[in-house]
Amino acid sequence: MGIIKVENIRVFSYHGCLKEETKIGSDYRVDVKVKADLQKSAKTDNLDDTVDYVFLNKVIKEEMSIPSKLLETVAKRILDKIFKNDALVQKATVCISKLNPPIGGDVESVTIKMTDKRKK
């Protein structure tokens, strides 16, 4: 097994429960970590034998572009799409951070973290 991480993906999106959040948008940071068998790709040196991190980045950008009230909803969509489209992924974790959230204080970010495993 091995781990592939794509970190600090910066996205501007329109998530939130407040009306203003869905109108003006916010900056987000997304990190994804997937666990997969990387032994074959280590031997073959072939992109088709591994988890393509360009694919992971694309999934995150696509799902982050769909407005949602809760970051948990976005994280679940990201995880579902990863498992649906890449059979090599056995476990995945996604962290979504809203930067400078409008919560009435000097807060750098709020983050949700969600992990899922491939269903057998």
PDB file of C-alpha atoms in Angstrom:
ATOM      1  CA  MET A   1       0.000   0.000   0.000  1.00  0.00           C
ATOM      2  CA  GLY A   2       0.952   3.607  -0.402  1.00  0.00           C
ATOM      3  CA  ILE A   3      -0.407   7.092   0.092  1.00  0.00           C
ATOM      4  CA  ILE A   4      -0.841   9.912  -2.387  1.00  0.00           C
ATOM      5  CA  LYS A   5      -1.561  13.376  -1.005  1.00  0.00           C
ATOM      6  CA  VAL A   6      -2.553  16.532  -2.847  1.00  0.00           C
ATOM      7  CA  GLU A   7      -2.319  19.436  -0.449  1.00  0.00           C
ATOM      8  CA  ASN A   8      -3.250  23.080  -0.289  1.00  0.00           C
ATOM      9  CA  ILE A   9      -5.555  23.157  -3.313  1.00  0.00           C
ATOM     10  CA  ARG A  10      -6.810  26.730  -3.310  1.00  0.00           C
ATOM     11  CA  VAL A  11     -10.371  27.311  -4.516  1.00  0.00           C
ATOM     12  CA  PHE A  12     -12.826  30.207  -4.459  1.00  0.00           C
ATOM     13  CA  SER A  13     -16.352  28.898  -3.835  1.00  0.00           C
ATOM     14  CA  TYR A  14     -19.825  29.835  -2.648  1.00  0.00           C
ATOM     15  CA  HIS A  15     -20.588  27.583   0.331  1.00  0.00           C
ATOM     16  CA  GLY A  16     -22.319  28.497   3.547  1.00  0.00           C
ATOM     17  CA  CYS A  17     -25.563  28.845   5.448  1.00  0.00           C
ATOM     18  CA  LEU A  18     -25.541  32.643   5.376  1.00  0.00           C
ATOM     19  CA  LYS A  19     -27.048  34.373   2.362  1.00  0.00           C
ATOM     20  CA  GLU A  20     -23.972  36.602   2.062  1.00  0.00           C
ATOM     21  CA  GLU A  21     -21.646  33.579   1.821  1.00  0.00           C
ATOM     22  CA  THR A  22     -23.433  32.214  -1.227  1.00  0.00           C
ATOM     23  CA  LYS A  23     -23.404  35.663  -2.859  1.00  0.00           C
ATOM     24  CA  ILE A  24     -19.864  36.931  -2.257  1.00  0.00           C
ATOM     25  CA  GLY A  25     -18.051  33.610  -1.871  1.00  0.00           C
ATOM     26  CA  SER A  26     -14.952  32.706   0.129  1.00  0.00           C
ATOM     27  CA  ASP A  27     -11.479  31.300  -0.214  1.00  0.00           C
ATOM     28  CA  TYR A  28     -11.004  27.628   0.637  1.00  0.00           C
ATOM     29  CA  ARG A  29      -8.135  25.224   1.035  1.00  0.00           C
ATOM     30  CA  VAL A  30      -8.639  21.532   0.285  1.00  0.00           C
ATOM     31  CA  ASP A  31      -6.332  18.611   1.067  1.00  0.00           C
ATOM     32  CA  VAL A  32      -6.904  15.052  -0.082  1.00  0.00           C
ATOM     33  CA  LYS A  33      -5.102  11.855   0.905  1.00  0.00           C
ATOM     34  CA  VAL A  34      -5.755   8.499  -0.733  1.00  0.00           C
ATOM     35  CA  LYS A  35      -4.508   5.048   0.154  1.00  0.00           C
ATOM     36  CA  ALA A  36      -3.936   2.646  -2.735  1.00  0.00           C
ATOM     37  CA  ASP A  37      -1.714  -0.211  -3.848  1.00  0.00           C
ATOM     38  CA  LEU A  38       1.199   1.568  -5.522  1.00  0.00           C
ATOM     39  CA  GLN A  39       3.400  -1.507  -5.999  1.00  0.00           C
ATOM     40  CA  LYS A  40       2.416  -2.119  -9.623  1.00  0.00           C
ATOM     41  CA  SER A  41       2.970   1.485 -10.692  1.00  0.00           C
ATOM     42  CA  ALA A  42       6.327   1.511  -8.912  1.00  0.00           C
ATOM     43  CA  LYS A  43       7.394  -1.363 -11.173  1.00  0.00           C
ATOM     44  CA  THR A  44       5.717  -0.358 -14.450  1.00  0.00           C
ATOM     45  CA  ASP A  45       6.292   3.422 -14.306  1.00  0.00           C
ATOM     46  CA  ASN A  46       2.872   3.704 -15.978  1.00  0.00           C
ATOM     47  CA  LEU A  47       0.310   6.376 -15.048  1.00  0.00           C
ATOM     48  CA  ASP A  48      -2.555   3.934 -15.720  1.00  0.00           C
ATOM     49  CA  ASP A  49      -1.329   1.792 -12.801  1.00  0.00           C
ATOM     50  CA  THR A  50      -1.629   4.496 -10.140  1.00  0.00           C
ATOM     51  CA  VAL A  51      -3.980   7.142  -8.797  1.00  0.00           C
ATOM     52  CA  ASP A  52      -3.574  10.211 -10.991  1.00  0.00           C
ATOM     53  CA  TYR A  53      -3.297  13.316  -8.811  1.00  0.00           C
ATOM     54  CA  VAL A  54      -4.508  15.429 -11.752  1.00  0.00           C
ATOM     55  CA  PHE A  55      -7.770  13.449 -11.453  1.00  0.00           C
ATOM     56  CA  LEU A  56      -7.926  14.148  -7.702  1.00  0.00           C
ATOM     57  CA  ASN A  57      -7.429  17.872  -8.265  1.00  0.00           C
ATOM     58  CA  LYS A  58     -10.118  17.879 -10.973  1.00  0.00           C
ATOM     59  CA  VAL A  59     -12.663  16.152  -8.714  1.00  0.00           C
ATOM     60  CA  ILE A  60     -12.049  18.679  -5.946  1.00  0.00           C
ATOM     61  CA  LYS A  61     -12.401  21.673  -8.269  1.00  0.00           C
ATOM     62  CA  GLU A  62     -15.601  20.268  -9.829  1.00  0.00           C
ATOM     63  CA  GLU A  63     -17.288  19.465  -6.513  1.00  0.00           C
ATOM     64  CA  MET A  64     -16.171  22.700  -4.845  1.00  0.00           C
ATOM     65  CA  SER A  65     -17.832  24.632  -7.684  1.00  0.00           C
ATOM     66  CA  ILE A  66     -21.269  23.304  -6.654  1.00  0.00           C
ATOM     67  CA  PRO A  67     -22.633  25.560  -3.864  1.00  0.00           C
ATOM     68  CA  SER A  68     -23.681  23.794  -0.656  1.00  0.00           C
ATOM     69  CA  LYS A  69     -24.692  24.947   2.792  1.00  0.00           C
ATOM     70  CA  LEU A  70     -22.343  22.536   4.561  1.00  0.00           C
ATOM     71  CA  LEU A  71     -18.737  21.603   3.856  1.00  0.00           C
ATOM     72  CA  GLU A  72     -19.583  18.084   5.008  1.00  0.00           C
ATOM     73  CA  THR A  73     -21.858  17.737   1.984  1.00  0.00           C
ATOM     74  CA  VAL A  74     -19.067  18.830  -0.359  1.00  0.00           C
ATOM     75  CA  ALA A  75     -16.567  16.446   1.279  1.00  0.00           C
ATOM     76  CA  LYS A  76     -18.972  13.522   0.892  1.00  0.00           C
ATOM     77  CA  ARG A  77     -19.480  14.307  -2.799  1.00  0.00           C
ATOM     78  CA  ILE A  78     -15.702  14.430  -3.311  1.00  0.00           C
ATOM     79  CA  LEU A  79     -15.193  11.076  -1.581  1.00  0.00           C
ATOM     80  CA  ASP A  80     -18.054   9.426  -3.470  1.00  0.00           C
ATOM     81  CA  LYS A  81     -16.720  10.613  -6.822  1.00  0.00           C
ATOM     82  CA  ILE A  82     -13.177   9.426  -6.054  1.00  0.00           C
ATOM     83  CA  PHE A  83     -14.380   5.920  -5.151  1.00  0.00           C
ATOM     84  CA  LYS A  84     -16.744   5.783  -8.130  1.00  0.00           C
ATOM     85  CA  ASN A  85     -14.086   6.764 -10.662  1.00  0.00           C
ATOM     86  CA  ASP A  86     -10.872   5.158  -9.386  1.00  0.00           C
ATOM     87  CA  ALA A  87     -10.941   1.473  -8.414  1.00  0.00           C
ATOM     88  CA  LEU A  88      -7.399   1.621  -6.981  1.00  0.00           C
ATOM     89  CA  VAL A  89      -8.392   3.901  -4.088  1.00  0.00           C
ATOM     90  CA  GLN A  90      -9.075   1.885  -0.923  1.00  0.00           C
ATOM     91  CA  LYS A  91      -9.352   4.734   1.585  1.00  0.00           C
ATOM     92  CA  ALA A  92      -9.567   8.501   1.215  1.00  0.00           C
ATOM     93  CA  THR A  93      -9.550  11.522   3.486  1.00  0.00           C
ATOM     94  CA  VAL A  94     -10.553  15.031   2.487  1.00  0.00           C
ATOM     95  CA  CYS A  95     -10.083  18.198   4.532  1.00  0.00           C
ATOM     96  CA  ILE A  96     -11.874  21.385   3.528  1.00  0.00           C
ATOM     97  CA  SER A  97     -10.925  24.653   5.212  1.00  0.00           C
ATOM     98  CA  LYS A  98     -12.893  27.875   4.898  1.00  0.00           C
ATOM     99  CA  LEU A  99     -10.386  30.696   5.217  1.00  0.00           C
ATOM    100  CA  ASN A 100     -11.355  33.770   7.265  1.00  0.00           C
ATOM    101  CA  PRO A 101     -14.842  32.447   8.078  1.00  0.00           C
ATOM    102  CA  PRO A 102     -17.538  35.008   8.982  1.00  0.00           C
ATOM    103  CA  ILE A 103     -18.072  33.823  12.550  1.00  0.00           C
ATOM    104  CA  GLY A 104     -17.635  37.064  14.453  1.00  0.00           C
ATOM    105  CA  GLY A 105     -14.034  36.645  15.552  1.00  0.00           C
ATOM    106  CA  ASP A 106     -10.439  36.686  14.413  1.00  0.00           C
ATOM    107  CA  VAL A 107     -10.317  33.128  13.064  1.00  0.00           C
ATOM    108  CA  GLU A 108      -7.880  32.001  10.378  1.00  0.00           C
ATOM    109  CA  SER A 109      -9.957  29.036   9.223  1.00  0.00           C
ATOM    110  CA  VAL A 110     -12.470  26.353  10.061  1.00  0.00           C
ATOM    111  CA  THR A 111     -11.853  22.842   8.779  1.00  0.00           C
ATOM    112  CA  ILE A 112     -13.884  19.706   8.341  1.00  0.00           C
ATOM    113  CA  LYS A 113     -12.188  16.351   7.841  1.00  0.00           C
ATOM    114  CA  MET A 114     -13.964  13.307   6.459  1.00  0.00           C
ATOM    115  CA  THR A 115     -12.628   9.813   5.753  1.00  0.00           C
ATOM    116  CA  ASP A 116     -14.223   6.898   3.940  1.00  0.00           C
ATOM    117  CA  LYS A 117     -13.230   3.406   2.848  1.00  0.00           C
ATOM    118  CA  ARG A 118     -14.126   1.468  -0.267  1.00  0.00           C
ATOM    119  CA  LYS A 119     -17.236  -0.607   0.290  1.00  0.00           C
ATOM    120  CA  LYS A 120     -16.616  -4.312  -0.338  1.00  0.00           C
TER     121      LYS A 120
END
